[in-house]
XYZ file of C-alpha atoms in Angstrom:
267
model
C -5.647 31.463 -86.477
C -5.271 28.651 -89.024
C -2.435 28.396 -91.540
C -4.677 29.527 -94.408
C -5.965 32.535 -92.473
C -2.418 33.462 -91.498
C -1.307 33.289 -95.130
C -4.180 35.552 -96.187
C -3.299 38.042 -93.459
C 0.351 38.027 -94.537
C -0.630 38.738 -98.140
C -2.945 41.517 -97.012
C -0.173 43.045 -94.917
C 2.215 42.912 -97.889
C -0.353 44.487 -100.214
C -1.101 47.257 -97.728
C 2.481 48.055 -96.793
C 3.750 48.135 -100.390
C 0.873 50.295 -101.667
C 0.675 54.070 -101.519
C -2.863 54.335 -102.845
C -4.762 54.087 -99.574
C -6.672 50.782 -99.632
C -8.744 51.813 -96.587
C -10.878 48.688 -96.591
C -7.824 46.442 -96.536
C -6.348 48.527 -93.749
C -9.474 47.943 -91.646
C -9.311 44.174 -92.267
C -5.698 44.068 -91.132
C -6.353 46.247 -88.093
C -8.804 43.653 -86.784
C -5.835 41.354 -86.140
C -3.592 44.003 -84.548
C -3.773 44.794 -80.859
C -4.303 48.405 -79.916
C -2.155 49.983 -77.249
C -2.969 52.749 -74.775
C -0.959 55.107 -76.971
C -2.107 54.023 -80.453
C -5.174 52.332 -81.917
C -4.599 49.325 -84.185
C -5.092 51.171 -87.474
C -2.450 53.762 -86.529
C 0.002 51.003 -85.648
C -0.530 49.510 -89.114
C 0.177 52.909 -90.684
C 3.553 53.024 -88.923
C 4.591 49.769 -90.646
C 3.675 51.230 -94.010
C 5.454 54.551 -93.476
C 8.602 52.847 -92.218
C 8.673 50.534 -95.245
C 8.588 53.392 -97.751
C 11.006 55.502 -95.725
C 13.514 52.657 -95.470
C 13.321 51.787 -99.179
C 13.794 55.445 -100.111
C 16.801 55.812 -97.794
C 18.467 52.776 -99.378
C 18.092 54.190 -102.901
C 19.286 57.632 -101.833
C 22.346 56.038 -100.236
C 23.132 53.937 -103.319
C 22.584 56.773 -105.827
C 23.705 59.977 -104.070
C 25.022 61.728 -107.197
C 21.767 61.181 -109.071
C 19.877 62.452 -106.020
C 22.074 65.561 -105.978
C 21.381 66.274 -109.669
C 17.603 65.970 -109.552
C 15.174 68.148 -107.683
C 14.377 66.537 -104.331
C 10.735 65.957 -105.261
C 11.691 64.450 -108.654
C 14.129 62.001 -107.076
C 11.601 61.043 -104.407
C 8.903 60.442 -107.026
C 11.362 58.363 -109.077
C 12.204 56.241 -106.046
C 8.561 55.703 -105.143
C 7.812 54.623 -108.722
C 10.692 52.147 -108.547
C 9.684 50.809 -105.132
C 6.159 50.224 -106.433
C 7.320 48.575 -109.668
C 10.301 46.595 -108.316
C 9.625 45.692 -104.658
C 12.380 44.020 -102.719
C 12.374 40.232 -103.070
C 15.079 39.487 -100.504
C 15.527 39.683 -96.757
C 18.553 41.923 -97.433
C 18.471 45.256 -99.250
C 21.984 44.938 -100.699
C 20.642 44.211 -104.187
C 17.489 46.324 -104.011
C 18.850 48.950 -106.417
C 20.144 46.454 -109.003
C 17.343 47.253 -111.490
C 17.269 50.988 -110.788
C 19.344 52.159 -113.781
C 17.256 50.059 -116.145
C 14.061 51.389 -114.596
C 15.242 54.989 -115.048
C 15.522 54.411 -118.810
C 12.238 52.483 -119.082
C 8.810 53.662 -120.202
C 7.689 53.476 -116.571
C 9.910 56.465 -115.729
C 8.702 59.937 -116.720
C 11.992 61.825 -116.240
C 13.489 63.929 -119.014
C 17.011 62.965 -120.202
C 16.373 59.383 -119.121
C 19.395 57.883 -120.873
C 21.719 60.393 -119.216
C 20.348 59.516 -115.779
C 20.536 55.817 -116.637
C 24.272 56.163 -117.316
C 24.801 58.055 -114.074
C 22.887 55.459 -112.062
C 24.735 52.628 -113.848
C 28.100 53.973 -112.733
C 26.904 54.475 -109.155
C 25.646 50.889 -108.984
C 28.820 49.506 -110.568
C 30.906 51.346 -107.978
C 28.874 49.638 -105.268
C 29.279 46.214 -106.876
C 33.020 46.768 -107.198
C 33.284 47.761 -103.552
C 31.628 44.514 -102.471
C 34.049 42.447 -104.572
C 37.155 40.903 -102.974
C 40.479 42.692 -103.118
C 43.290 41.160 -105.154
C 44.953 38.288 -103.314
C 48.154 39.422 -101.624
C 49.742 36.139 -102.724
C 49.447 37.287 -106.354
C 50.874 40.764 -105.852
C 54.488 40.741 -107.015
C 57.075 43.437 -106.270
C 56.810 46.295 -108.749
C 58.391 48.187 -110.490
C 61.692 46.362 -109.723
C 61.769 44.886 -113.232
C 63.628 45.838 -116.388
C 61.759 46.891 -119.514
C 61.809 43.419 -121.081
C 60.263 41.897 -117.955
C 57.547 44.516 -117.940
C 56.624 44.049 -121.598
C 56.329 40.277 -121.224
C 53.936 40.467 -118.287
C 50.449 38.995 -118.564
C 48.157 40.793 -116.128
C 45.222 39.352 -114.250
C 42.378 41.742 -113.347
C 41.424 42.077 -109.706
C 38.002 40.620 -108.818
C 36.684 44.160 -108.328
C 37.741 45.458 -111.761
C 34.890 46.365 -114.101
C 34.721 48.291 -117.360
C 31.929 50.363 -118.879
C 31.188 52.375 -122.000
C 28.577 55.039 -121.353
C 26.761 57.258 -123.833
C 27.141 60.297 -121.579
C 30.137 61.834 -119.837
C 29.206 61.480 -116.166
C 32.622 61.784 -114.482
C 32.519 65.623 -114.139
C 29.377 65.351 -112.014
C 31.082 62.883 -109.674
C 34.092 65.172 -109.346
C 31.902 68.160 -108.489
C 29.801 66.107 -106.067
C 32.848 64.892 -104.144
C 34.214 68.430 -104.121
C 30.957 69.484 -102.427
C 29.899 71.636 -105.386
C 26.230 71.938 -106.245
C 25.187 69.872 -109.271
C 21.426 70.447 -108.942
C 19.949 70.712 -112.423
C 23.100 69.660 -114.284
C 22.768 66.953 -116.957
C 25.616 64.753 -118.271
C 26.782 65.713 -121.772
C 26.037 63.259 -124.607
C 29.711 62.363 -125.067
C 30.778 58.678 -124.881
C 32.922 57.841 -121.865
C 35.169 54.816 -121.346
C 35.511 53.861 -117.683
C 37.412 51.382 -115.553
C 36.251 50.784 -111.976
C 38.086 48.942 -109.206
C 38.301 48.756 -105.442
C 41.004 50.400 -103.368
C 40.851 49.212 -99.768
C 37.818 50.967 -98.242
C 36.396 52.554 -101.412
C 35.855 52.015 -105.115
C 37.281 54.400 -107.696
C 36.875 54.914 -111.416
C 39.057 56.326 -114.170
C 37.945 57.860 -117.447
C 40.111 56.539 -120.302
C 40.763 57.680 -123.847
C 40.008 55.288 -126.713
C 43.576 53.902 -127.157
C 44.016 53.213 -123.435
C 40.570 51.602 -123.321
C 41.456 49.334 -126.249
C 44.780 48.495 -124.574
C 42.967 47.482 -121.412
C 40.575 45.273 -123.396
C 43.601 43.516 -124.907
C 44.968 42.919 -121.401
C 41.607 41.498 -120.321
C 41.730 39.128 -123.285
C 44.954 37.677 -121.849
C 47.599 39.359 -124.033
C 50.881 40.402 -122.500
C 51.716 44.104 -122.361
C 53.867 44.093 -125.495
C 51.181 42.414 -127.613
C 48.490 44.684 -126.197
C 50.503 47.752 -127.199
C 51.037 46.335 -130.696
C 47.285 45.884 -131.059
C 46.550 49.535 -130.277
C 49.561 50.941 -132.166
C 47.392 52.182 -135.093
C 45.432 54.300 -132.584
C 48.539 55.990 -131.140
C 49.317 59.385 -132.675
C 52.679 60.026 -131.044
C 55.322 58.298 -128.930
C 54.029 60.028 -125.817
C 50.788 58.050 -126.141
C 52.681 54.808 -125.556
C 54.383 56.343 -122.525
C 50.966 57.356 -121.187
C 49.626 53.813 -121.597
C 52.615 52.324 -119.776
C 52.170 54.924 -117.033
C 48.545 53.781 -116.641
C 49.718 50.162 -116.519
C 52.263 50.966 -113.838
C 49.562 52.714 -111.783
C 47.047 49.866 -112.230
C 49.567 47.348 -110.903
C 50.542 49.626 -108.016
C 46.836 50.099 -107.174
C 46.245 46.330 -107.530
C 43.631 46.786 -110.247
C 45.761 44.238 -112.112
C 48.255 41.743 -110.735
C 51.025 40.023 -112.744
C 50.350 36.386 -113.624
C 53.955 35.507 -114.486
């Protein structure tokens, strides 16, 4: 077989494998180049390639978006995945990034789900958790002893975010569904409420976690990410604090973030 003929066959194979619409004539053309075996004729061997492709792609999406899969009816999630696979076929030899466009696809005109923006937010958090998990942990060389510091030392600290730290503002409150899912409660048919949610995501050893923050704590974290020390960051959010306990809560979060290595002290 010449190079041109081989290229044509490869394109035909790709078109057949990535299509779910039949294409019987193309299947016959491909089968001419496939050896039959005593157990299976050539056309049946070609069908195995196609079935395995769709099965594998579906398994990857179900693994990356388990909470969304648990919310939707099984047939609805499968149809959604097949639509995505058809519209956004894998372009890499690895499937690590195959679901990168999934959240955007869920909210697009190509998707016929109800409550699309709610499912987009849910899928966005699931994908961000995966991205965070594949980010490096904070360097141990940058992790300073804590909390063996006096108050003045603490307030003067400038904190550096860990490579895995990510922040999100979602239009829907998705965290309760994650909590129920990980508590092995059924969430079939539940839809996230249309309440804005402020989230921080970071990696802890062998998993990624997220925290839902109130508006003052979120604004405080944004000030830290802009490079302000803790004292200045608190001053910036002071108008949002309603009582002294709010400041204590923010410092408690800061203490926990450093202990969990979501942030590490720079000085």
